[in-house]
Amino acid sequence: MPPVPCSSARMAWRQAQPNRRQPAAFPRRAELARAVELLAAALFPARIGGFDGAADAEDAFVAERLTEAFALLDTAIVAEFAYWRDATGIGAAAERPAEIVRLFAGTLSRVRALLDTDVAAIFRGDPAARSVDEILICYPGATAILHHRLAHELDSLGAPIVARIMSEIANERTGIDIHPGATIGPGFFIDHGTGVVIGETAVIGARVRLYQHVTLGARTPRRSELREATGPFAERVPRHPIVGDDVVIYAGATILGRVRIGDRAVIGGNVWLLKDVAPRTVIVQPEAVVAS
């Protein structure tokens, strides 16, 4: 039998981590992509789900999609918990995945209400938008925040890998990278969106607008600081920006560390920012100089 490609690399990785257990299961990306599709259809039956029946049949349409979505989520969370058990030795009660799905179901009305504020904010802020329906179906910012609102609830309930896969599906589709741990208030508007990065511990207030290539990131830790813990309950240090209400951050701005941006501040394009900004302050780069 000829040598199997990558076999030596696999063995080297395992030998370098002799205490690491081999996980038996892992959540499936395709199944979670389908779950998000079903959840989006349930949240917006006509515009995303394609429902065109009588009004009294709409609840049955939604229930059917939620039933399938919840089954897929339960399978994925069971797989995640099996992964943590096998990889780190951290176990969970057998009924915990079903409990997470049940609690997640209870968040969907709030998620829908938040998404309505996001779509309305985009419509108010973008003169190119012809309708709220166009925004919901076409705009990458609306797609990214829909994924995030769902993923954030699952992350908060204790399924961080399932949540992260959901967020990365949105990143793949839109070029917008929002960690599911980020906390984002109502009326959130990402204009254009490609290249936006929002880190795990970022906190964003109400009615905030970001443009393309904005980074709300963390400063690089000292290389001598080693990771001391892994697993679903490893400590997460607050290290990303806190953005107040009604803030506008223009294209290409990079804001790093646990800095605070005050309410109604404006951060201009291509600004590199490592310090707090007072409310109602405008921060801009020097104007370009015309060459002689």
Short mmCIF file of C-alpha atoms in Angstrom, two decimals:
data_model
loop_
_atom_site.label_atom_id
_atom_site.label_comp_id
_atom_site.label_asym_id
_atom_site.label_seq_id
_atom_site.Cartn_x
_atom_site.Cartn_y
_atom_site.Cartn_z
CA MET A 1 0.00 0.00 0.00
CA PRO A 2 1.47 3.44 -0.94
CA PRO A 3 2.09 6.03 1.79
CA VAL A 4 -1.03 7.91 2.88
CA PRO A 5 -0.70 11.68 2.29
CA CYS A 6 -0.47 13.79 5.47
CA SER A 7 -0.08 10.72 7.70
CA SER A 8 3.29 11.82 9.08
CA ALA A 9 2.01 15.33 9.77
CA ARG A 10 -0.98 13.94 11.68
CA MET A 11 1.24 11.70 13.77
CA ALA A 12 3.66 14.55 14.53
CA TRP A 13 0.79 16.74 15.76
CA ARG A 14 -0.49 14.02 18.07
CA GLN A 15 2.94 13.17 19.44
CA ALA A 16 3.52 16.86 20.25
CA GLN A 17 0.37 16.83 22.41
CA PRO A 18 0.54 13.52 24.26
CA ASN A 19 -2.01 14.51 26.91
CA ARG A 20 -4.67 15.63 24.44
CA ARG A 21 -7.56 13.24 24.00
CA GLN A 22 -8.85 12.44 20.55
CA PRO A 23 -12.36 13.94 20.20
CA ALA A 24 -15.06 11.60 18.93
CA ALA A 25 -17.47 14.24 17.64
CA PHE A 26 -17.65 17.81 16.42
CA PRO A 27 -20.57 20.01 15.23
CA ARG A 28 -21.15 19.85 11.46
CA ARG A 29 -20.94 23.12 9.55
CA ALA A 30 -23.44 22.11 6.85
CA GLU A 31 -26.07 21.17 9.44
CA LEU A 32 -25.64 24.51 11.23
CA ALA A 33 -25.87 26.41 7.94
CA ARG A 34 -29.19 24.66 7.36
CA ALA A 35 -30.30 25.50 10.92
CA VAL A 36 -29.61 29.21 10.34
CA GLU A 37 -31.50 29.07 7.05
CA LEU A 38 -34.51 27.55 8.83
CA LEU A 39 -34.33 30.02 11.71
CA ALA A 40 -34.17 32.96 9.30
CA ALA A 41 -37.21 31.56 7.48
CA ALA A 42 -39.08 31.26 10.77
CA LEU A 43 -38.17 34.78 11.85
CA PHE A 44 -39.14 36.28 8.48
CA PRO A 45 -41.58 33.80 6.92
CA ALA A 46 -42.58 35.80 3.86
CA ARG A 47 -39.42 37.72 2.98
CA ILE A 48 -36.80 35.03 3.69
CA GLY A 49 -38.88 31.88 4.12
CA GLY A 50 -40.92 32.34 0.96
CA PHE A 51 -44.26 31.78 2.70
CA ASP A 52 -47.17 32.94 0.54
CA GLY A 53 -50.14 31.12 2.07
CA ALA A 54 -53.09 32.32 4.08
CA ALA A 55 -52.42 34.26 7.27
CA ASP A 56 -53.88 31.50 9.46
CA ALA A 57 -51.33 29.01 8.05
CA GLU A 58 -48.28 31.14 8.86
CA ASP A 59 -47.82 29.86 12.40
CA ALA A 60 -47.79 26.26 11.16
CA PHE A 61 -45.18 27.19 8.55
CA VAL A 62 -43.01 28.78 11.25
CA ALA A 63 -43.45 25.87 13.65
CA GLU A 64 -42.39 23.36 11.01
CA ARG A 65 -39.15 25.21 10.33
CA LEU A 66 -38.41 25.75 14.00
CA THR A 67 -38.91 22.06 14.74
CA GLU A 68 -36.34 21.10 12.12
CA ALA A 69 -33.94 23.88 13.19
CA PHE A 70 -34.12 22.91 16.85
CA ALA A 71 -33.43 19.27 16.02
CA LEU A 72 -30.31 20.27 14.08
CA LEU A 73 -29.18 22.55 16.92
CA ASP A 74 -29.69 19.81 19.48
CA THR A 75 -27.54 17.43 17.42
CA ALA A 76 -24.82 20.07 17.05
CA ILE A 77 -24.77 20.94 20.75
CA VAL A 78 -24.65 17.26 21.72
CA ALA A 79 -21.62 16.95 19.42
CA GLU A 80 -20.00 20.05 20.95
CA PHE A 81 -20.43 18.73 24.48
CA ALA A 82 -19.00 15.37 23.41
CA TYR A 83 -16.02 17.23 21.95
CA TRP A 84 -15.35 19.11 25.20
CA ARG A 85 -15.68 15.87 27.17
CA ASP A 86 -13.27 14.01 24.90
CA ALA A 87 -10.77 16.83 24.38
CA THR A 88 -10.65 18.36 27.86
CA GLY A 89 -12.43 15.98 30.20
CA ILE A 90 -15.17 18.55 30.92
CA GLY A 91 -18.55 16.85 31.02
CA ALA A 92 -22.14 18.11 31.14
CA ALA A 93 -25.48 16.65 32.13
CA ALA A 94 -27.16 14.65 29.38
CA GLU A 95 -30.18 16.97 29.37
CA ARG A 96 -28.12 20.16 28.99
CA PRO A 97 -28.22 20.36 25.13
CA ALA A 98 -32.02 20.12 25.13
CA GLU A 99 -32.17 22.76 27.85
CA ILE A 100 -30.01 25.12 25.79
CA VAL A 101 -32.25 24.63 22.76
CA ARG A 102 -35.33 25.32 24.89
CA LEU A 103 -33.83 28.49 26.34
CA PHE A 104 -32.65 29.57 22.89
CA ALA A 105 -36.19 29.17 21.57
CA GLY A 106 -37.32 31.62 24.24
CA THR A 107 -34.98 34.31 22.86
CA LEU A 108 -36.32 34.33 19.31
CA SER A 109 -39.03 36.94 19.85
CA ARG A 110 -36.39 39.31 21.25
CA VAL A 111 -34.02 38.47 18.39
CA ARG A 112 -36.72 39.29 15.83
CA ALA A 113 -37.46 42.61 17.55
CA LEU A 114 -33.76 43.53 17.57
CA LEU A 115 -33.39 42.63 13.90
CA ASP A 116 -36.33 44.89 13.07
CA THR A 117 -34.46 47.79 14.71
CA ASP A 118 -31.34 46.93 12.70
CA VAL A 119 -33.20 46.86 9.39
CA ALA A 120 -34.95 50.14 10.23
CA ALA A 121 -31.60 51.76 11.07
CA ILE A 122 -30.15 50.69 7.73
CA PHE A 123 -33.18 52.05 5.89
CA ARG A 124 -32.91 55.40 7.68
CA GLY A 125 -29.18 55.63 7.14
CA ASP A 126 -28.74 54.49 3.55
CA PRO A 127 -30.33 56.67 0.83
CA ALA A 128 -29.63 53.90 -1.71
CA ALA A 129 -32.04 51.51 0.04
CA ARG A 130 -35.39 51.30 -1.77
CA SER A 131 -37.20 49.29 0.89
CA VAL A 132 -36.72 47.42 4.15
CA ASP A 133 -37.38 44.19 2.24
CA GLU A 134 -34.43 44.87 -0.07
CA ILE A 135 -32.23 45.39 2.99
CA LEU A 136 -33.25 42.16 4.66
CA ILE A 137 -32.75 40.08 1.54
CA CYS A 138 -29.75 41.76 -0.09
CA TYR A 139 -27.61 43.71 2.37
CA PRO A 140 -24.53 41.91 3.75
CA GLY A 141 -24.72 43.93 6.97
CA ALA A 142 -28.26 42.65 7.60
CA THR A 143 -27.14 39.07 6.89
CA ALA A 144 -24.18 39.37 9.26
CA ILE A 145 -26.19 40.85 12.12
CA LEU A 146 -28.93 38.21 11.70
CA HIS A 147 -26.31 35.49 12.12
CA HIS A 148 -24.77 37.36 15.04
CA ARG A 149 -28.02 37.86 16.94
CA LEU A 150 -28.64 34.09 16.79
CA ALA A 151 -25.05 33.10 17.51
CA HIS A 152 -24.77 35.50 20.45
CA GLU A 153 -27.69 33.84 22.22
CA LEU A 154 -26.15 30.37 21.79
CA ASP A 155 -22.75 31.63 22.96
CA SER A 156 -24.34 33.15 26.06
CA LEU A 157 -26.17 29.89 26.79
CA GLY A 158 -22.98 27.82 26.72
CA ALA A 159 -22.51 26.49 23.18
CA PRO A 160 -19.48 28.56 22.03
CA ILE A 161 -18.35 26.30 19.17
CA VAL A 162 -21.84 26.05 17.65
CA ALA A 163 -22.11 29.83 17.95
CA ARG A 164 -18.69 30.40 16.40
CA ILE A 165 -19.48 28.18 13.43
CA MET A 166 -22.65 30.23 12.85
CA SER A 167 -20.68 33.47 12.92
CA GLU A 168 -18.06 32.11 10.53
CA ILE A 169 -20.78 31.08 8.07
CA ALA A 170 -21.77 34.76 7.98
CA ASN A 171 -18.12 35.80 7.64
CA GLU A 172 -17.75 33.48 4.66
CA ARG A 173 -20.87 34.91 3.02
CA THR A 174 -20.34 38.61 3.74
CA GLY A 175 -16.72 39.30 4.67
CA ILE A 176 -17.97 40.65 8.02
CA ASP A 177 -16.36 38.98 11.05
CA ILE A 178 -18.35 39.40 14.29
CA HIS A 179 -17.40 37.17 17.18
CA PRO A 180 -20.54 35.72 18.80
CA GLY A 181 -19.37 36.94 22.21
CA ALA A 182 -19.64 40.61 21.17
CA THR A 183 -22.53 42.53 22.74
CA ILE A 184 -24.39 44.75 20.26
CA GLY A 185 -27.27 47.08 21.01
CA PRO A 186 -30.34 47.81 18.88
CA GLY A 187 -30.35 49.75 15.63
CA PHE A 188 -26.95 48.48 14.45
CA PHE A 189 -25.94 49.51 10.91
CA ILE A 190 -22.92 48.16 9.01
CA ASP A 191 -22.72 50.05 5.70
CA HIS A 192 -21.09 48.10 2.84
CA GLY A 193 -19.37 45.96 5.43
CA THR A 194 -16.54 44.03 3.78
CA GLY A 195 -13.59 43.70 6.13
CA VAL A 196 -15.38 44.70 9.34
CA VAL A 197 -13.96 42.88 12.39
CA ILE A 198 -15.63 42.96 15.82
CA GLY A 199 -13.87 41.10 18.61
CA GLU A 200 -15.21 38.78 21.28
CA THR A 201 -15.44 41.21 24.20
CA ALA A 202 -16.49 44.31 22.24
CA VAL A 203 -19.53 46.16 23.60
CA ILE A 204 -21.49 48.30 21.13
CA GLY A 205 -24.31 50.61 22.18
CA ALA A 206 -27.53 51.61 20.45
CA ARG A 207 -27.80 53.08 16.94
CA VAL A 208 -24.12 52.66 16.07
CA ARG A 209 -23.00 52.88 12.44
CA LEU A 210 -19.84 51.26 11.07
CA TYR A 211 -18.44 51.40 7.56
CA GLN A 212 -16.29 48.89 5.68
CA HIS A 213 -12.91 47.75 7.04
CA VAL A 214 -13.53 48.98 10.57
CA THR A 215 -11.72 46.94 13.23
CA LEU A 216 -12.82 46.80 16.85
CA GLY A 217 -9.90 44.67 17.95
CA ALA A 218 -7.53 43.83 20.78
CA ARG A 219 -3.91 44.75 21.24
CA THR A 220 -1.44 41.89 20.89
CA PRO A 221 -0.64 40.34 24.29
CA ARG A 222 2.93 40.04 25.45
CA ARG A 223 4.51 36.94 23.98
CA SER A 224 5.60 35.81 27.45
CA GLU A 225 1.93 35.51 28.49
CA LEU A 226 0.97 31.89 27.87
CA ARG A 227 -2.56 30.56 27.60
CA GLU A 228 -3.29 28.99 30.98
CA ALA A 229 -6.67 27.42 30.33
CA THR A 230 -8.68 25.96 27.47
CA GLY A 231 -12.22 24.70 27.22
CA PRO A 232 -15.73 26.15 27.18
CA PHE A 233 -15.31 27.95 30.51
CA ALA A 234 -11.83 29.39 30.05
CA GLU A 235 -11.62 32.97 31.35
CA ARG A 236 -12.16 35.65 28.71
CA VAL A 237 -10.34 38.91 29.49
CA PRO A 238 -12.13 42.13 28.37
CA ARG A 239 -9.79 43.38 25.66
CA HIS A 240 -11.90 44.99 22.91
CA PRO A 241 -13.45 48.46 22.61
CA ILE A 242 -16.60 49.76 24.28
CA VAL A 243 -18.57 51.92 21.83
CA GLY A 244 -21.28 54.23 23.16
CA ASP A 245 -24.67 55.10 21.68
CA ASP A 246 -25.09 56.94 18.36
CA VAL A 247 -21.42 56.59 17.40
CA VAL A 248 -20.30 56.69 13.76
CA ILE A 249 -17.03 55.00 12.74
CA TYR A 250 -15.92 55.59 9.17
CA ALA A 251 -14.14 53.27 6.74
CA GLY A 252 -10.76 51.84 7.64
CA ALA A 253 -10.71 52.97 11.27
CA THR A 254 -8.82 50.66 13.63
CA ILE A 255 -9.65 50.82 17.34
CA LEU A 256 -7.63 48.51 19.57
CA GLY A 257 -7.84 47.58 23.22
CA ARG A 258 -10.36 48.27 25.95
CA VAL A 259 -10.82 51.88 24.90
CA ARG A 260 -14.11 53.71 25.40
CA ILE A 261 -15.76 55.70 22.65
CA GLY A 262 -18.24 58.14 24.15
CA ASP A 263 -21.82 58.67 22.99
CA ARG A 264 -22.25 60.54 19.69
CA ALA A 265 -18.55 60.54 18.92
CA VAL A 266 -17.42 60.37 15.29
CA ILE A 267 -14.28 58.46 14.30
CA GLY A 268 -12.99 59.40 10.85
CA GLY A 269 -11.68 57.12 8.14
CA ASN A 270 -8.31 55.39 8.54
CA VAL A 271 -7.89 56.58 12.13
CA TRP A 272 -5.63 54.42 14.34
CA LEU A 273 -6.95 54.72 17.87
CA LEU A 274 -5.59 53.37 21.17
CA LYS A 275 -7.05 55.89 23.65
CA ASP A 276 -10.49 56.77 25.01
CA VAL A 277 -12.63 59.30 23.16
CA ALA A 278 -14.92 61.71 25.01
CA PRO A 279 -18.61 61.98 24.07
CA ARG A 280 -19.44 64.14 21.04
CA THR A 281 -15.79 64.29 19.98
CA VAL A 282 -14.75 64.11 16.32
CA ILE A 283 -11.46 62.31 15.59
CA VAL A 284 -10.03 62.64 12.07
CA GLN A 285 -6.80 62.13 10.20
CA PRO A 286 -4.95 65.16 8.82
CA GLU A 287 -6.15 66.10 5.35
CA ALA A 288 -4.20 64.89 2.33
CA VAL A 289 -1.58 67.28 0.96
CA VAL A 290 -1.53 68.19 -2.72
CA ALA A 291 1.88 67.45 -4.18
CA SER A 292 3.58 70.40 -5.88
#
